[in-house]
């Protein structure tokens, strides 16, 4: 008879590693299957690692995890073609351990996390693709792989196979992924000496800066850009909704947007001289709360990007991925301890735990955000331009009195959106973030 495991985890990204580590640490017999040559070889992230989720899984992760810089400053920039208006938040409180967030390089981080998973006692098999789930009636009983002699069985299968989860679709757990519910992001890593980064971003050794960007660079498509400081490299990227790429009359390709971003006069000096050594493109689930499918059933659970656990309002995909992985594993551990079958009734506890956590609370809070952004391109076009123009009008000293300037600014807003449009937009924003 074929070998049977307590659990099989498909995928070795943050969600799969969190689930596998938690299960193995509790003494369960776990098999993790990854199609990449090694964990991290197929994965893409900005990448900011938020400490909280990982701390709950590996409290002393800071001792040996490959962390680049801890973030002490968060910048948000609204761009038009020649300028930006931004907010910067920098605090010495972020410069004291334990640090709240770090930049990481995913390929290195995933390898490290995977070494912890194996130390905890899980069996990891790489270069093996799970082709389908094995069913006994409506219960998942194992997986069929393209190698390892085919079929492997387990009490429960955890799908941590990322945003484009073909397995869940094939099994009918959720439908086709809709272009309006995913963003396509591209990014580059640009290498340069540590000292240059520190000078340009006004930071010391090991300190880092995050810049989140929005505005004219996405040509009216719903999307954002980012620039992160690693130890001796910068990561720069931009992503927009797939549906918007399809309908953008300019037909701009994602890499063209990235080139445009790199040439922006406020960005170009920051990245000048950087040597590009890595380019990647990946999908990001952005459908939010209303796009989350059924995430558990008889003998199965879905975690991480595979369940769509990322929200346009906060780029914390890996944080959500690790939290969902941990909560799914804890559900299995509790069920095993109670001698329960891995039925939908038992695994419902996973959904209940998620509902109680920040994951569902945040997704629910921002549930109207994706729809609000889709139907209102003015937030990515008109407003960034108006705000930048207003800043220029007010800050330029040219003999015109301030009252006249204020009238001019107000007039430009009214001309672009009319008074009712402005009130309507304010209401839409309030409704999406309240
Ligand atoms: C450009 C970009 C920037 C981002 N920036 C950030 C950021 O700064 N901070 C943040 O927290 N999040 C960020 N995210 C989101 C974050 O990367 C994801 O939320 C996170 O990687 C999800 O982890 P996961 O384990 O669910 O999926 P993944 O990391 O995608 O892992 C899935 C794994 O499953 C494997 N797999 C898939 N199918 C199979 C199969 N059939 N058989 C075997 N193995 C399989 C894949 O090879 C892969 O290793 C970013 C995403 C992108 C694209």
XYZ file of C-alpha atoms and ligand atoms in Angstrom:
487
model
C 0.000 0.000 0.000
C 1.243 3.541 -0.872
C 2.762 5.604 1.955
C 0.268 7.883 3.704
C 1.036 11.234 5.339
C -0.832 13.230 7.963
C -0.718 16.163 5.543
C 0.545 17.079 2.091
C 1.360 20.730 1.389
C 1.550 21.791 -2.272
C 4.002 24.686 -2.749
C 7.029 26.027 -0.876
C 6.311 29.777 -0.865
C 5.640 31.639 2.414
C 2.180 30.108 2.910
C 3.329 26.539 2.193
C 6.420 26.893 4.339
C 4.416 28.378 7.226
C 1.928 25.508 7.083
C 4.549 22.771 6.675
C 6.810 24.141 9.424
C 3.926 24.444 11.907
C 2.702 20.905 11.166
C 6.173 19.335 11.329
C 7.043 21.190 14.554
C 3.942 19.630 16.122
C 5.279 16.185 15.180
C 2.983 15.454 12.240
C 4.197 13.490 9.249
C 4.210 16.047 6.430
C 5.146 15.933 2.764
C 5.747 19.214 0.950
C 5.877 19.212 -2.857
C 7.406 22.071 -4.870
C 7.603 22.238 -8.641
C 10.612 24.617 -8.659
C 14.205 23.449 -8.699
C 14.447 24.746 -5.118
C 12.064 26.779 -2.887
C 12.094 30.389 -4.081
C 13.228 29.631 -7.618
C 9.750 30.392 -8.979
C 8.685 33.099 -6.569
C 8.436 36.863 -6.923
C 7.963 39.531 -4.303
C 8.991 43.209 -3.814
C 9.943 42.369 -1.152
C 8.958 43.630 2.250
C 8.790 41.032 4.981
C 6.559 41.985 7.911
C 7.949 40.523 11.127
C 4.697 39.807 12.927
C 3.525 36.784 10.927
C 6.925 35.104 10.875
C 7.567 35.846 14.556
C 4.440 33.850 15.424
C 5.932 30.860 13.573
C 9.694 31.179 14.203
C 10.117 33.654 17.103
C 13.933 33.848 16.760
C 13.952 34.206 12.953
C 16.171 37.302 13.188
C 19.101 35.142 14.358
C 19.809 33.657 10.943
C 17.199 34.720 8.340
C 18.682 36.491 5.289
C 17.332 39.987 5.988
C 18.503 42.948 3.920
C 17.590 46.211 5.716
C 15.072 47.071 8.443
C 12.700 49.808 7.301
C 12.855 53.111 9.142
C 11.090 55.307 6.608
C 7.920 54.901 4.559
C 7.328 57.270 1.639
C 4.150 57.582 -0.448
C 4.525 59.542 -3.670
C 1.833 60.783 -6.032
C 3.428 61.351 -9.425
C 2.604 63.352 -12.481
C 4.982 63.279 -15.435
C 7.504 65.753 -14.031
C 7.033 65.949 -10.284
C 5.644 64.266 -7.192
C 3.811 65.218 -4.041
C 4.598 62.889 -1.189
C 4.398 62.052 2.455
C 7.356 60.599 4.338
C 7.130 58.944 7.718
C 10.418 58.242 9.450
C 10.837 57.318 13.076
C 13.683 56.352 15.389
C 11.180 53.963 16.952
C 11.509 51.875 13.763
C 15.251 51.886 14.307
C 15.076 49.937 17.557
C 14.916 46.148 17.694
C 12.766 44.164 17.354
C 12.297 45.682 13.900
C 8.826 45.759 12.415
C 9.676 45.033 8.758
C 12.602 44.254 6.509
C 13.491 44.125 2.852
C 14.358 40.609 1.700
C 15.379 38.846 -1.505
C 12.754 36.137 -1.933
C 14.986 33.471 -3.492
C 17.323 33.634 -0.470
C 14.521 33.987 2.065
C 12.513 31.027 0.729
C 15.630 28.837 0.773
C 16.252 29.776 4.411
C 12.602 29.183 5.407
C 12.719 25.843 3.667
C 15.834 24.813 5.601
C 13.845 25.461 8.813
C 10.973 23.369 7.447
C 13.321 20.446 6.844
C 15.010 20.869 10.255
C 11.516 20.631 11.792
C 11.188 17.173 10.223
C 9.089 17.647 7.069
C 9.921 15.838 3.854
C 10.400 18.265 0.930
C 10.390 17.081 -2.674
C 11.363 19.636 -5.350
C 11.166 19.615 -9.150
C 7.860 17.793 -8.830
C 4.533 19.183 -10.000
C 1.246 18.143 -8.447
C -0.984 17.576 -11.457
C -4.285 16.868 -9.750
C -5.979 16.119 -6.476
C -7.042 12.522 -5.799
C -10.693 12.277 -4.788
C -12.725 9.641 -3.008
C -16.237 10.944 -3.707
C -16.112 14.569 -2.582
C -13.153 14.022 -0.257
C -9.571 14.856 -1.203
C -7.405 11.872 -0.250
C -4.077 12.704 -1.874
C -2.301 14.102 -4.908
C -1.088 12.879 -8.291
C 2.416 14.089 -9.240
C 4.370 14.085 -12.453
C 7.175 12.200 -10.662
C 7.706 10.056 -7.541
C 5.691 7.212 -8.983
C 2.456 9.182 -9.211
C 0.043 9.052 -6.308
C 0.629 10.029 -2.672
C -2.033 9.954 0.042
C -2.737 12.045 3.134
C -5.510 12.859 5.613
C -5.505 16.446 4.412
C -4.049 18.374 1.464
C -3.158 22.050 1.897
C -3.058 24.004 -1.366
C -0.325 26.648 -1.123
C 0.320 26.728 -4.857
C 0.088 30.475 -5.432
C -2.105 32.889 -7.311
C -2.743 30.833 -10.418
C -3.905 27.712 -8.578
C -4.747 25.308 -11.364
C -5.318 22.503 -8.848
C -8.212 24.232 -7.087
C -9.737 25.135 -10.451
C -9.392 21.607 -11.837
C -11.030 20.233 -8.703
C -13.866 22.765 -9.073
C -13.128 24.527 -5.757
C -13.100 27.854 -7.533
C -13.680 29.188 -11.020
C -11.396 30.801 -13.568
C -9.315 33.656 -12.208
C -10.830 36.905 -13.523
C -8.603 39.557 -15.130
C -10.278 42.201 -12.956
C -9.181 40.341 -9.823
C -5.435 40.111 -10.503
C -2.638 42.568 -11.115
C 0.346 41.847 -13.326
C 3.511 43.211 -11.751
C 7.048 43.479 -13.104
C 10.160 44.278 -11.134
C 13.904 44.606 -11.461
C 16.735 44.362 -8.988
C 19.404 46.994 -9.618
C 22.759 46.501 -7.950
C 24.914 49.350 -6.633
C 27.343 49.872 -3.727
C 25.870 49.979 -0.222
C 27.362 53.423 0.463
C 25.649 54.899 -2.605
C 22.273 53.609 -1.415
C 22.881 54.983 2.064
C 23.807 58.420 0.734
C 20.946 58.659 -1.741
C 18.296 57.609 0.753
C 19.804 59.315 3.808
C 20.113 56.106 5.797
C 22.752 54.297 7.829
C 24.030 50.739 7.567
C 21.203 48.181 7.700
C 18.538 50.939 7.615
C 16.054 50.963 4.755
C 13.429 53.059 2.964
C 10.239 52.051 1.174
C 8.706 54.250 -1.537
C 5.186 53.421 -2.721
C 4.213 55.225 -5.928
C 1.004 56.018 -7.763
C -0.160 58.405 -10.465
C 0.639 59.142 -14.088
C 3.090 56.277 -14.409
C 0.243 53.739 -14.698
C -1.450 55.717 -17.511
C -4.836 55.712 -15.798
C -4.778 51.980 -15.114
C -5.461 50.826 -11.564
C -1.992 50.142 -10.222
C 0.984 51.243 -8.188
C 4.753 51.206 -8.265
C 7.399 50.670 -5.633
C 11.068 51.266 -4.891
C 12.740 49.391 -2.033
C 16.268 49.570 -0.635
C 18.092 46.271 -0.163
C 21.626 45.975 1.216
C 23.508 46.499 -2.061
C 20.626 46.707 -4.520
C 17.324 48.475 -5.149
C 14.121 46.767 -6.184
C 11.883 48.774 -8.486
C 8.566 47.588 -9.853
C 5.124 48.477 -11.104
C 1.886 46.518 -11.370
C -1.571 47.158 -12.834
C -4.794 45.212 -13.074
C -4.668 42.649 -15.864
C -8.077 43.799 -17.130
C -6.697 47.348 -17.484
C -3.675 46.181 -19.476
C -6.145 44.535 -21.861
C -8.242 47.665 -22.355
C -5.561 50.373 -22.129
C -5.908 52.173 -25.489
C -2.152 52.803 -25.545
C -1.506 49.036 -25.322
C 1.493 49.695 -23.100
C 3.294 46.517 -22.061
C 4.202 46.075 -18.365
C 7.954 46.373 -19.036
C 7.324 49.672 -20.872
C 5.631 51.046 -17.760
C 8.650 50.023 -15.725
C 11.000 51.752 -18.190
C 8.833 54.871 -17.965
C 8.954 54.752 -14.162
C 12.747 54.389 -14.207
C 13.030 57.499 -16.390
C 10.792 59.675 -14.192
C 12.855 62.721 -13.154
C 12.237 62.041 -9.453
C 13.200 58.355 -9.734
C 16.062 58.366 -12.241
C 18.634 60.015 -9.905
C 17.868 57.463 -7.172
C 18.559 54.460 -9.391
C 21.290 55.951 -11.603
C 24.192 53.545 -12.210
C 22.271 50.515 -10.936
C 23.213 47.276 -12.679
C 20.170 45.165 -13.526
C 20.718 41.524 -12.614
C 17.194 40.219 -12.147
C 13.897 40.818 -13.938
C 10.648 39.089 -13.013
C 6.933 39.267 -13.738
C 4.173 37.751 -11.622
C 0.459 37.974 -10.891
C -0.879 39.356 -7.606
C -4.425 38.577 -6.413
C -6.243 41.888 -5.918
C -9.919 40.933 -5.829
C -10.072 41.371 -2.069
C -12.742 40.088 0.283
C -15.459 39.561 -2.327
C -13.199 37.403 -4.509
C -12.157 34.923 -1.817
C -13.401 31.461 -2.777
C -14.407 28.547 -0.576
C -11.171 27.839 1.309
C -11.861 24.485 2.947
C -13.753 21.276 2.298
C -13.524 17.523 2.893
C -9.797 16.850 3.210
C -8.555 20.172 1.793
C -7.715 23.764 2.624
C -6.440 26.697 0.576
C -3.843 29.151 1.926
C -1.931 32.215 0.695
C -2.231 33.699 -2.797
C -4.025 30.575 -3.939
C -6.977 31.782 -1.839
C -6.593 35.394 -3.026
C -5.438 36.665 0.351
C -3.986 39.979 -0.782
C -5.817 43.254 -0.812
C -5.262 46.327 -2.942
C -5.340 48.455 0.171
C -2.277 46.904 1.780
C 0.611 45.111 0.112
C 1.108 42.475 2.735
C 0.685 39.331 0.687
C 3.425 37.336 2.368
C 2.181 38.403 5.805
C -1.295 37.117 4.968
C 0.183 34.056 3.274
C 2.179 33.024 6.349
C -0.739 33.726 8.690
C -3.188 31.658 6.627
C -0.609 28.837 6.401
C -0.107 28.840 10.162
C -3.834 28.936 10.945
C -4.570 26.087 8.514
C -1.816 23.996 10.137
C -3.083 24.764 13.646
C -6.544 23.612 12.569
C -5.105 20.256 11.455
C -3.044 19.906 14.656
C -6.108 20.552 16.848
C -8.226 18.107 14.823
C -5.551 15.399 15.072
C -5.249 15.930 18.829
C -9.027 15.550 19.157
C -9.017 12.443 16.928
C -11.341 14.110 14.420
C -11.666 13.314 10.716
C -10.463 16.007 8.308
C -14.012 16.672 7.150
C -15.394 20.037 6.038
C -17.106 20.242 9.407
C -13.759 19.930 11.216
C -11.805 22.179 8.847
C -14.404 24.909 9.159
C -12.378 25.905 12.233
C -9.758 27.286 9.814
C -12.270 29.771 8.393
C -13.406 30.664 11.914
C -9.787 31.334 12.962
C -9.267 33.500 9.866
C -12.449 35.456 10.585
C -11.115 36.225 14.061
C -7.718 37.307 12.723
C -6.565 40.558 11.112
C -6.648 38.747 7.746
C -10.414 38.698 7.302
C -11.006 41.806 9.389
C -8.754 43.872 7.096
C -10.052 42.268 3.920
C -13.602 42.967 5.070
C -12.778 46.547 6.030
C -11.454 47.261 2.522
C -14.040 45.118 0.705
C -15.310 48.042 -1.412
C -11.834 49.188 -2.430
C -11.341 47.039 -5.586
C -14.699 48.086 -7.108
C -14.149 51.702 -6.144
C -10.752 51.791 -7.858
C -11.926 49.987 -10.997
C -14.664 52.401 -11.889
C -12.794 55.581 -11.053
C -9.613 56.156 -13.080
C -9.586 59.813 -11.959
C -7.818 58.669 -8.770
C -4.863 57.556 -10.904
C -4.953 60.354 -13.492
C -6.824 63.560 -12.685
C -6.069 63.850 -8.972
C -2.304 63.227 -9.085
C -2.060 65.869 -11.827
C -4.242 68.350 -9.918
C -2.371 67.852 -6.652
C 1.008 68.316 -8.327
C -0.217 71.425 -10.164
C -1.622 72.802 -6.908
C 1.724 72.283 -5.169
C 3.522 74.077 -7.984
C 1.068 76.982 -7.928
C 1.352 77.423 -4.164
C 5.125 76.954 -3.876
C 6.149 79.104 -6.844
C 6.960 82.655 -5.754
C 5.984 84.875 -8.649
C 4.371 88.033 -7.281
C 0.832 86.585 -7.351
C -0.888 86.830 -3.974
C -1.826 83.664 -2.075
C -5.594 84.288 -2.159
C -5.515 84.442 -5.961
C -3.446 81.250 -6.005
C -5.919 79.453 -3.728
C -8.761 80.469 -6.049
C -6.789 79.176 -9.017
C -6.195 75.815 -7.317
C -9.831 75.478 -6.276
C -10.888 76.472 -9.773
C -8.681 73.783 -11.335
C -10.238 71.095 -9.126
C -13.787 72.296 -9.934
C -13.024 72.524 -13.658
C -11.677 68.977 -13.709
C -14.286 67.232 -11.543
C -17.108 69.768 -10.954
C -18.290 70.365 -7.391
C -20.601 67.315 -7.389
C -17.785 65.132 -8.750
C -15.478 66.213 -5.933
C -18.098 65.465 -3.273
C -18.876 62.122 -4.949
C -15.190 61.142 -5.050
C -14.698 62.067 -1.393
C -17.710 59.899 -0.511
C -16.353 56.970 -2.567
C -12.993 57.142 -0.775
C -14.681 57.369 2.614
C -16.887 54.375 1.781
C -13.881 52.292 0.641
C -11.738 52.923 3.719
C -14.219 53.497 6.535
C 6.029 42.155 -7.804
C 5.464 41.696 -6.481
C 5.763 42.397 -5.323
C 5.260 41.977 -4.092
N 5.645 42.636 -2.969
C 5.264 42.180 -1.766
C 5.802 42.763 -0.590
O 6.618 43.671 -0.648
N 5.390 42.263 0.610
C 4.518 41.223 0.702
O 4.220 40.797 1.822
N 4.003 40.642 -0.400
C 4.369 41.090 -1.628
N 3.912 40.465 -2.755
C 2.951 39.352 -2.613
C 3.674 38.063 -2.195
O 4.732 37.801 -3.081
C 2.703 36.896 -2.211
O 1.551 37.242 -1.493
C 3.315 35.641 -1.614
O 4.412 35.204 -2.378
C 2.280 34.518 -1.554
O 2.877 33.360 -1.054
P 2.280 31.935 -1.417
O 3.090 30.959 -0.655
O 0.809 31.921 -1.230
O 2.505 31.768 -2.997
P 3.894 31.720 -3.845
O 4.948 32.507 -3.177
O 3.514 32.072 -5.237
O 4.292 30.199 -3.766
C 3.585 29.187 -4.448
C 4.530 28.006 -4.643
O 3.804 26.885 -5.132
C 4.560 26.263 -6.152
N 3.599 25.534 -7.007
C 2.591 26.056 -7.750
N 1.877 25.095 -8.358
C 2.443 23.932 -7.986
C 2.151 22.567 -8.289
N 1.114 22.239 -9.058
N 2.948 21.599 -7.760
C 4.002 21.934 -6.951
N 4.313 23.195 -6.623
C 3.547 24.189 -7.129
C 5.260 27.409 -6.858
O 6.398 26.975 -7.579
C 5.613 28.302 -5.676
O 6.869 27.977 -5.121
C 4.402 40.855 -4.020
C 4.078 40.158 -5.186
C 4.616 40.547 -6.405
C 4.300 39.740 -7.630
